[in-house]
mmCIF file of C-alpha atoms in Angstrom:
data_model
loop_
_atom_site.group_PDB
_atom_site.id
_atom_site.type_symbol
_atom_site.label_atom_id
_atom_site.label_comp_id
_atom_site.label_asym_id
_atom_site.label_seq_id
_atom_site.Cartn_x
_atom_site.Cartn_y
_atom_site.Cartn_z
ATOM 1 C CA UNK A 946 24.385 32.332 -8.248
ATOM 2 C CA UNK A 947 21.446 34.983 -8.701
ATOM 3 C CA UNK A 948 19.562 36.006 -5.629
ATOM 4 C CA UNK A 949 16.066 37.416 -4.905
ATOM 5 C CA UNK A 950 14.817 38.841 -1.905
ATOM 6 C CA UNK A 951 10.785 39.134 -1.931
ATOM 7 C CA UNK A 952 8.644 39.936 1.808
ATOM 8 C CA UNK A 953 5.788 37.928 1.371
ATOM 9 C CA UNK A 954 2.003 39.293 2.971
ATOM 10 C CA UNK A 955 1.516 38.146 6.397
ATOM 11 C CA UNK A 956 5.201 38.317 7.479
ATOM 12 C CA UNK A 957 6.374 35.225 5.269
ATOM 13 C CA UNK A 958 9.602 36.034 3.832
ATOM 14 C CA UNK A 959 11.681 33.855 0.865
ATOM 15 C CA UNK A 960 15.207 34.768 -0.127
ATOM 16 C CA UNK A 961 16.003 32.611 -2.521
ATOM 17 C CA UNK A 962 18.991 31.083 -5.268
ATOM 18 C CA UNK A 963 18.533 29.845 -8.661
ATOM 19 C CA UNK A 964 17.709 25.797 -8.721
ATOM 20 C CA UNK A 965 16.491 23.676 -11.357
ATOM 21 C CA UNK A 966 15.060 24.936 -14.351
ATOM 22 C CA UNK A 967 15.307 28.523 -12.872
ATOM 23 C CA UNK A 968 13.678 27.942 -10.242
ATOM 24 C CA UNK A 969 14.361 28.949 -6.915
ATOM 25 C CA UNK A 970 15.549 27.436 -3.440
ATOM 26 C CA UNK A 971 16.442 29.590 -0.067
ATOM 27 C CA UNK A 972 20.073 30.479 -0.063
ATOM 28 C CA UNK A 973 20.224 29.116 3.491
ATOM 29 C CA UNK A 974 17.939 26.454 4.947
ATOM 30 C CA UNK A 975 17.786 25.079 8.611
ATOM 31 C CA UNK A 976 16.637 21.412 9.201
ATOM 32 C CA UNK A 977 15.558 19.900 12.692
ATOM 33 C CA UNK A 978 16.855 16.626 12.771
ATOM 34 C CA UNK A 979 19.248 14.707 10.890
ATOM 35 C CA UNK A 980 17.645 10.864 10.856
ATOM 36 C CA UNK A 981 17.008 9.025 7.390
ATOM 37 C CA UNK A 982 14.558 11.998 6.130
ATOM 38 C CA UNK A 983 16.143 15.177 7.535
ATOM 39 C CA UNK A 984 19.718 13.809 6.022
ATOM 40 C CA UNK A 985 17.826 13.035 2.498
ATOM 41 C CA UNK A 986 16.188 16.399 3.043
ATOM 42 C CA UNK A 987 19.441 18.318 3.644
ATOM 43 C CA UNK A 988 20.976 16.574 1.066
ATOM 44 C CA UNK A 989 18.678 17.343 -1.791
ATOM 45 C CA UNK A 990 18.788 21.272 -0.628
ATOM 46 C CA UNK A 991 22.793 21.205 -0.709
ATOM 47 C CA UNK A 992 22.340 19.616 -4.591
ATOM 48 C CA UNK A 993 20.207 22.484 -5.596
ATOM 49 C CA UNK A 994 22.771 24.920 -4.036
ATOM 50 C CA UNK A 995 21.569 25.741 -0.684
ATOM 51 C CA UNK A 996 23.856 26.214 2.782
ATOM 52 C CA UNK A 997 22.143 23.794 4.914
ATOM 53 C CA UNK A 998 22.035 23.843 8.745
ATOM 54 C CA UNK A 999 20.868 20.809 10.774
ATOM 55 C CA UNK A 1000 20.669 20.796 14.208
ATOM 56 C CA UNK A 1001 20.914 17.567 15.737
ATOM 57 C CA UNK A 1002 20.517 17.505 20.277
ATOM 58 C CA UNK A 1003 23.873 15.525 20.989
ATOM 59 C CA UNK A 1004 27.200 15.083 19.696
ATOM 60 C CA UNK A 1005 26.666 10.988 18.901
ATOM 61 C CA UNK A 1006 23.569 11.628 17.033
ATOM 62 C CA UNK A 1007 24.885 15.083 14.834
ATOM 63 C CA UNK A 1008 28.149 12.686 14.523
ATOM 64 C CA UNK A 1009 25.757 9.702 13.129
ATOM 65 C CA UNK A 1010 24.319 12.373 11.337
ATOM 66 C CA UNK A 1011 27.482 13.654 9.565
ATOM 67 C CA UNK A 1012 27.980 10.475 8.524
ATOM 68 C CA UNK A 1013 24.260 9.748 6.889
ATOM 69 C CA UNK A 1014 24.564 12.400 4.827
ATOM 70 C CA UNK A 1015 28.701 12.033 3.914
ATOM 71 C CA UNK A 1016 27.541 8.927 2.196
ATOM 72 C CA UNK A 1017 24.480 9.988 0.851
ATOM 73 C CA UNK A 1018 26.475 13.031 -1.043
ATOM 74 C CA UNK A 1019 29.611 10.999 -1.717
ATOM 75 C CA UNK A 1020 26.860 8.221 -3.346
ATOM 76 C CA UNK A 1021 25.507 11.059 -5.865
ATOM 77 C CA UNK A 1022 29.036 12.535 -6.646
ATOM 78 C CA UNK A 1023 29.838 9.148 -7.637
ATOM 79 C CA UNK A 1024 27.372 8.900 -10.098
ATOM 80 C CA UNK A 1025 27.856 11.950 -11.547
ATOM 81 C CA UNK A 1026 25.950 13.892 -9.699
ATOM 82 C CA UNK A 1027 26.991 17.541 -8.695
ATOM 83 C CA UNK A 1028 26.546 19.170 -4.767
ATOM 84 C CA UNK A 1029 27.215 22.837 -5.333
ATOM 85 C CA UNK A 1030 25.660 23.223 -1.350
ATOM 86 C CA UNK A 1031 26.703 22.947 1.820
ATOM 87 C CA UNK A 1032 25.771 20.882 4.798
ATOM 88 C CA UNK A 1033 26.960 21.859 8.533
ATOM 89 C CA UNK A 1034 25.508 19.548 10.978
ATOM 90 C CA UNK A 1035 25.493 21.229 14.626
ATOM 91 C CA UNK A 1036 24.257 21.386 18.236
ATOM 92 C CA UNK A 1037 23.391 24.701 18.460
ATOM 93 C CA UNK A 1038 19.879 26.042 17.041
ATOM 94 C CA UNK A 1039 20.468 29.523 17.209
ATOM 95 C CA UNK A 1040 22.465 29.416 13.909
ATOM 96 C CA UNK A 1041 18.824 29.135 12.595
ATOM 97 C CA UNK A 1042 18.141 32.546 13.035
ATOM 98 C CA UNK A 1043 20.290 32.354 9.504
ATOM 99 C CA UNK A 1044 17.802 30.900 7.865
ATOM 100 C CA UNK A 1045 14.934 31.499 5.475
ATOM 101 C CA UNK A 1046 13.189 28.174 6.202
ATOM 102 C CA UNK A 1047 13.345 25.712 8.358
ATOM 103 C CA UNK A 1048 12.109 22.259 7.863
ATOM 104 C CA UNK A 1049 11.340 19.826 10.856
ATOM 105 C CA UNK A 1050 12.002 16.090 10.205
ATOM 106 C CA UNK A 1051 11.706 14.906 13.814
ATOM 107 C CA UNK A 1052 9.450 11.492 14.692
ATOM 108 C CA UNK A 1053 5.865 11.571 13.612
ATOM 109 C CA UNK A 1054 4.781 12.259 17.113
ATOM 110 C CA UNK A 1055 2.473 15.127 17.980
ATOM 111 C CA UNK A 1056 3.841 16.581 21.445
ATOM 112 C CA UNK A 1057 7.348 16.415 19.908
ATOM 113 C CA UNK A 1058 7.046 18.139 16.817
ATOM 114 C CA UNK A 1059 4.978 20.744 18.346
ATOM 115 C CA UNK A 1060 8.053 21.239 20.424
ATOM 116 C CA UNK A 1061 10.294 21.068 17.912
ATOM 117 C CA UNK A 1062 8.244 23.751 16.021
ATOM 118 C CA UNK A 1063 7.607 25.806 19.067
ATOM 119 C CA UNK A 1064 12.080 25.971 19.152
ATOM 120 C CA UNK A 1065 11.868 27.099 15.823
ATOM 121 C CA UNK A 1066 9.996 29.847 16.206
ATOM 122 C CA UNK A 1067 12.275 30.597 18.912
ATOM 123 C CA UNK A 1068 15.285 30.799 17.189
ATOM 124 C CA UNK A 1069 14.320 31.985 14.106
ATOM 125 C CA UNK A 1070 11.398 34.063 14.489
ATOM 126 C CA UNK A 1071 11.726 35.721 10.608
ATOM 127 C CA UNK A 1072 11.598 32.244 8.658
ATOM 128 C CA UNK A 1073 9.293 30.215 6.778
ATOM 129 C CA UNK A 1074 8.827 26.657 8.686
ATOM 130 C CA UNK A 1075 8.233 23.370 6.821
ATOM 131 C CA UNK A 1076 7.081 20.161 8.813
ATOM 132 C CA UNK A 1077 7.979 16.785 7.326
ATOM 133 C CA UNK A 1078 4.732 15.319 8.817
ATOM 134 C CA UNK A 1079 3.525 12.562 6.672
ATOM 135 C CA UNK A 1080 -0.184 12.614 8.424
ATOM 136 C CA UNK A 1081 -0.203 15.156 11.355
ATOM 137 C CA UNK A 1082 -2.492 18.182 11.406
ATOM 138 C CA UNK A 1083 -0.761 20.860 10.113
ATOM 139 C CA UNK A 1084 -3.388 22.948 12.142
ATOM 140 C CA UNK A 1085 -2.620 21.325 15.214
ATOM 141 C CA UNK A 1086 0.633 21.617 14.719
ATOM 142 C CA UNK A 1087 0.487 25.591 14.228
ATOM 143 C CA UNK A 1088 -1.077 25.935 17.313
ATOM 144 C CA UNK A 1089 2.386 25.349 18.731
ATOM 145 C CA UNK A 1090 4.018 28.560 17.037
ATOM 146 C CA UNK A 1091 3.268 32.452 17.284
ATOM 147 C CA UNK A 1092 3.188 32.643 13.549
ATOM 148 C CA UNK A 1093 0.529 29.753 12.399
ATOM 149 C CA UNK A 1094 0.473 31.123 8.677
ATOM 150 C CA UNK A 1095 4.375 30.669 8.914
ATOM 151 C CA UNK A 1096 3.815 26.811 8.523
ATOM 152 C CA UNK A 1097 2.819 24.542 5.601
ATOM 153 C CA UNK A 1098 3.545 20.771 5.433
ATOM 154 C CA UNK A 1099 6.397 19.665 2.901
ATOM 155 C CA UNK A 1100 6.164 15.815 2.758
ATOM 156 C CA UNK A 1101 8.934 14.106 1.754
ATOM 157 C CA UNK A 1102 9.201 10.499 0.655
ATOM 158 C CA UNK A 1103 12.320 8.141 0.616
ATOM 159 C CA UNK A 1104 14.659 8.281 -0.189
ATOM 160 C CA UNK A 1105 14.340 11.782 -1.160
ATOM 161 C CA UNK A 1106 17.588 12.756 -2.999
ATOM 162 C CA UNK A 1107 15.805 10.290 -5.742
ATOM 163 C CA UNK A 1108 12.051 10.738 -5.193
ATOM 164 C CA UNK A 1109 10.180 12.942 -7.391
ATOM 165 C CA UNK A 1110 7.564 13.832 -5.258
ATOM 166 C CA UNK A 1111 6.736 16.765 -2.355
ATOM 167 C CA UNK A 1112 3.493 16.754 -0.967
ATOM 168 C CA UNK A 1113 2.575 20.209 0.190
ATOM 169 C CA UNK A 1114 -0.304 20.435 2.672
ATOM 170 C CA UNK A 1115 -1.567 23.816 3.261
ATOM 171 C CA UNK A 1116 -3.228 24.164 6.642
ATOM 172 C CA UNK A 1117 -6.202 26.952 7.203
ATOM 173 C CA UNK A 1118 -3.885 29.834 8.616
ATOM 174 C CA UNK A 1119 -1.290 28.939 5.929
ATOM 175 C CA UNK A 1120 -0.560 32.309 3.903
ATOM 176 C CA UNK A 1121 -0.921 31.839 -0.094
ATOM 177 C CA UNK A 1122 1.790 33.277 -0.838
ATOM 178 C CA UNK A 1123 3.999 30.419 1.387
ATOM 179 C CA UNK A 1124 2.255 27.942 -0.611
ATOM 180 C CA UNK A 1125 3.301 29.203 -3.730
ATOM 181 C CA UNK A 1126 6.725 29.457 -2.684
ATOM 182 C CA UNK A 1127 6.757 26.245 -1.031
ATOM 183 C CA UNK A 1128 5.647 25.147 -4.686
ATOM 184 C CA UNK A 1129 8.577 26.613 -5.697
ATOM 185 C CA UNK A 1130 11.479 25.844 -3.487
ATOM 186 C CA UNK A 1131 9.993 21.840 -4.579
ATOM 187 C CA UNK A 1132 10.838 22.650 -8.266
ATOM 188 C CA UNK A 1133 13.927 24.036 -7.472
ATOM 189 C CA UNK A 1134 14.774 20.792 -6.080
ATOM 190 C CA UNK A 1135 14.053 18.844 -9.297
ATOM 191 C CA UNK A 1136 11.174 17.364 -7.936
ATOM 192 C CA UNK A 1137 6.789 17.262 -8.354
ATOM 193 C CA UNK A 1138 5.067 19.281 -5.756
ATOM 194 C CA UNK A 1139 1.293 18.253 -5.514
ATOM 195 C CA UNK A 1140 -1.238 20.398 -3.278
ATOM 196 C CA UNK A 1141 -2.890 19.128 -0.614
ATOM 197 C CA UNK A 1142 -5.460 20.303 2.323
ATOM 198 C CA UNK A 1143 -4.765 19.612 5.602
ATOM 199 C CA UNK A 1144 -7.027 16.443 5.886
ATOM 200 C CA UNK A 1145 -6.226 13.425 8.068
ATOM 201 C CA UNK A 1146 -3.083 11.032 5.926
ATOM 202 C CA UNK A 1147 -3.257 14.198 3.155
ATOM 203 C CA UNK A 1148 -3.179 12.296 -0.048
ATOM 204 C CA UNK A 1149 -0.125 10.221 -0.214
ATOM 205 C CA UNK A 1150 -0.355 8.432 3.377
ATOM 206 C CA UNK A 1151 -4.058 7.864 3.473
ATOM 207 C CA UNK A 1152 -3.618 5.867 0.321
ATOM 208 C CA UNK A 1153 -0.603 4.426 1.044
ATOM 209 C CA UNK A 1154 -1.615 3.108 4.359
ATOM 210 C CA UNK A 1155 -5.078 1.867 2.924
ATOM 211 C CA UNK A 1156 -3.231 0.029 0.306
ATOM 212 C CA UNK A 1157 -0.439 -1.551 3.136
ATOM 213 C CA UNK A 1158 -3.361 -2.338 5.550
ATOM 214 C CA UNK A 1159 -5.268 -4.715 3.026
ATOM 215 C CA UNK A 1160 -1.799 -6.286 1.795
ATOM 216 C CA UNK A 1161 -1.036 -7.275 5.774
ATOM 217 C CA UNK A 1162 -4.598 -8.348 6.191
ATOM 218 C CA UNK A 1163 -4.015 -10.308 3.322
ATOM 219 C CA UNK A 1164 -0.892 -12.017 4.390
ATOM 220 C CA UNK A 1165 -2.656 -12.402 7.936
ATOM 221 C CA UNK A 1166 -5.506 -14.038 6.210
ATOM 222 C CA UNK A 1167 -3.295 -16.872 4.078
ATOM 223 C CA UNK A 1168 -4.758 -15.280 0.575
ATOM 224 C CA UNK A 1169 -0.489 -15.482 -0.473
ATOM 225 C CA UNK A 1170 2.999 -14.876 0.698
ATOM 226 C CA UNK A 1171 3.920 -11.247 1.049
ATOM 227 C CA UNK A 1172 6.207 -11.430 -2.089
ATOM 228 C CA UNK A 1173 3.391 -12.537 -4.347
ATOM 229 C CA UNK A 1174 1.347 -9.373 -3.160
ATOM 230 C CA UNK A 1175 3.778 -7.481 -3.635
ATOM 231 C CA UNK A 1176 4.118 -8.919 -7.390
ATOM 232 C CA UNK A 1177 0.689 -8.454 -8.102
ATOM 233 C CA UNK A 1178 1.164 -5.052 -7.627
ATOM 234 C CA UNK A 1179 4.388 -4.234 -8.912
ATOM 235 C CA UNK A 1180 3.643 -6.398 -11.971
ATOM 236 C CA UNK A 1181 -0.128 -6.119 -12.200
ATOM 237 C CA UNK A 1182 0.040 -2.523 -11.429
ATOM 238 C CA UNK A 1183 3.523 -1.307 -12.573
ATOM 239 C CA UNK A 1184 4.090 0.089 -8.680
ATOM 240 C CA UNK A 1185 7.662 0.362 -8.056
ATOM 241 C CA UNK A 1186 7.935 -1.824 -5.363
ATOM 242 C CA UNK A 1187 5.130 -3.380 -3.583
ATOM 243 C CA UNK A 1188 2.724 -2.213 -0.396
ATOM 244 C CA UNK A 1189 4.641 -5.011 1.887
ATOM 245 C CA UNK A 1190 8.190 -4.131 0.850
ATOM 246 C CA UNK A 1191 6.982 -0.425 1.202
ATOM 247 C CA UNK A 1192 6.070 -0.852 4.831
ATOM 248 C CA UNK A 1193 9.553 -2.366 5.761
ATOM 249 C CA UNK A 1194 10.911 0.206 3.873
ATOM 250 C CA UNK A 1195 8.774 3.111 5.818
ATOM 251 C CA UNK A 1196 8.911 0.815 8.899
ATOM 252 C CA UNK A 1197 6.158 -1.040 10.521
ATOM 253 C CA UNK A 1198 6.522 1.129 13.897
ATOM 254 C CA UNK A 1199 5.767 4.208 11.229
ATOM 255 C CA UNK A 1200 2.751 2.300 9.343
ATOM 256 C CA UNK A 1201 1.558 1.417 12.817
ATOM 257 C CA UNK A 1202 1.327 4.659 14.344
ATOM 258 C CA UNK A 1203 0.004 6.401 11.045
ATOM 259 C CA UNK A 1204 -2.614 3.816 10.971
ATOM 260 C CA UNK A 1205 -4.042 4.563 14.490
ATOM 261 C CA UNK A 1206 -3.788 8.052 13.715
ATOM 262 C CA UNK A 1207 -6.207 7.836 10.929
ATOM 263 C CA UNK A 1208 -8.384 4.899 12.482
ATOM 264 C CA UNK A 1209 -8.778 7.827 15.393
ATOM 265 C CA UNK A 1210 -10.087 10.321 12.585
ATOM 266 C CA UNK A 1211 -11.363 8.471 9.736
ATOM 267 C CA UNK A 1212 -12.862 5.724 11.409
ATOM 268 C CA UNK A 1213 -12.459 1.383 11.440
ATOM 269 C CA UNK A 1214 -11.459 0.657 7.894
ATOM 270 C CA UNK A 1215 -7.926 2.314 8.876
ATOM 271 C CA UNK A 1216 -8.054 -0.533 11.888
ATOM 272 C CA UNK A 1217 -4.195 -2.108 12.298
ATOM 273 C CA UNK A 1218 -4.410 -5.595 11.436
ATOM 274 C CA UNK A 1219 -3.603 -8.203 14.504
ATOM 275 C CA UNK A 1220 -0.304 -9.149 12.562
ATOM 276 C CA UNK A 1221 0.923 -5.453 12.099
ATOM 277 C CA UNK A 1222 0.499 -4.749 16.051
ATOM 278 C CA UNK A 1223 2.127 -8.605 16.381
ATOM 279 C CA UNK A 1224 5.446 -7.792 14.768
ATOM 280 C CA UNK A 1225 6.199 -4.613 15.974
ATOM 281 C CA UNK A 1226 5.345 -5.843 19.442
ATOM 282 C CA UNK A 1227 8.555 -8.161 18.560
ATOM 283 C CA UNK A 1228 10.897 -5.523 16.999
ATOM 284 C CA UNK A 1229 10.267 -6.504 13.432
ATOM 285 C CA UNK A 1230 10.186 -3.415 12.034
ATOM 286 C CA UNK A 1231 11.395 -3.615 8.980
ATOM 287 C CA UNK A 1232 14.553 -2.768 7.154
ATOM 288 C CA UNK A 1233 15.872 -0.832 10.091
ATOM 289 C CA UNK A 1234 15.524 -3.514 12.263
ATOM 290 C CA UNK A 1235 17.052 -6.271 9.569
ATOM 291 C CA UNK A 1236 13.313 -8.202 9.895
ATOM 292 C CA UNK A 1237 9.267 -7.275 8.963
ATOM 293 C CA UNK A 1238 7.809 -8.993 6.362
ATOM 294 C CA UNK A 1239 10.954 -9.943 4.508
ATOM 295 C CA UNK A 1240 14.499 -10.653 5.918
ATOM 296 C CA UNK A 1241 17.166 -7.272 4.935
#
């Protein structure tokens, strides 16, 4: 395992091991919160060698977390797969201070990843932070840390072990040369990073959600059943799976509160449809919740 120690302009600092394809990963890599996305996000780091620390607030949820990411690692052994890394999933954040960067995957709410970020900063003062925002401001959330050119958005999709893509969003206090290592650290993972602005939805979600909003309009409307939407895309289009199995996938409390978001910045067209606000006003979120806008 080679090593490389570089310190970056503007007090951005990458220590990093060899990943795919040469390229590199941080030896050691903190992650707040260990849901669906921080476990994925953990897990992919451990695969391309990395010690991975996630700090989770309670015992049941960094037990529930052990677990998510057990079977996520124990699913890629089993095909083959190799997990040189580690993953230690703990209560206490001030093992962070270990780290070279530190990736939030907390709820896509503003006050809490602001405080989530602000803890970061706290405990480890030296690294590089990531947020997992999928349409946040990364400027608005700097505004929560000491460092703002420490921060650059690293967006995720899921699962991530398997997805190919990163979206990095580089916010206006973002320092270069953390963008090109962030573009780095995303190869190292196996995976496509592509470059973003900080712009309300970025690139992936503002699409994504435009595309989801016209299928449940759509449905709402009577123009077909969800699953013949979805085949006219995946089909039609060749999309992988379709914008209606997407949002239960994502989750229709997620596609709701991304949409308002950008219906706040962007304007009407962004507008929830009736039916959206309908079923997750009944708990018909999606996958996670067994019922959206097909049965799991």
């Amino acid at each position: 395992m080679s090593e490389q120690t570089v310190h970056e302009p503007d007090d951005v600092r990458t220590t990093a091991t060899s990943g795919s394809g040469g390229a590199q990963v941080p030896d050691t890599v903190g992650v707040y919160g260990g849901g669906r996305m921080g476990a994925g996000i953990a897990h992919a780091f451990a695969t391309a060698g990395a010690k991975v620390i996630v700090i989770e607030s309670t015992e049941d949820t960094a037990a529930a977390a052990r677990e998510r990411i057990a079977a996520s690692i124990e699913k890629s052994r089993s095909k083959g797969i190799e997990v040189p890394g580690s993953v230690a999933v703990v209560r206490d954040p001030t093992l962070l201070d270990q780290a070279l960067l530190v990736i939030e995957a907390v709820p896509e709410k503003l006050e809490l990843k602001q405080e989530i970020l602000a803890a970061i900063a706290k405990y480890a003062p030296a690294a590089s932070i990531g947020t997992n925002t999928s349409a946040l401001s990364i400027d608005e959330l700097s505004a929560a840390l000491p460092r703002p050119q420490a921060l650059i958005g690293l967006h995720f999709f899921n699962p991530v072990p398997v997805s190919e893509l990163v979206e990095v969003v580089v916010g206006t206090h973002t320092a270069p040369a953390l963008v090109e290592a962030a573009k780095n650290w995303v190869r190292g993972l196996g995976k496509t990073a592509i470059t973003v602005t900080d712009s309300p939805g970025f690139a992936c979600s503002r699409l994504g959600v435009a595309l989801a909003l016209e299928a449940i309009r759509m449905v709402e409307d009577g123009v077909a059943s969800a699953e013949d939407i979805d085949s006219a895309m995946t089909l039609g289009y060749r999309h992988p799976a379709g914008p209606l199995k997407t949002t239960d996938i994502v989750g229709l409390d997620v596609r709701l509160g991304i949409a308002e978001h950008l219906e706040a910045e962007l304007g009407p067209r962004f507008a929830p449809p009736q039916l959206l606000r309908d079923k997750v006003a009944a708990g018909q979120l999606g996958r996670k919740s067994g019922q959206g806008f097909y049965t799991w």
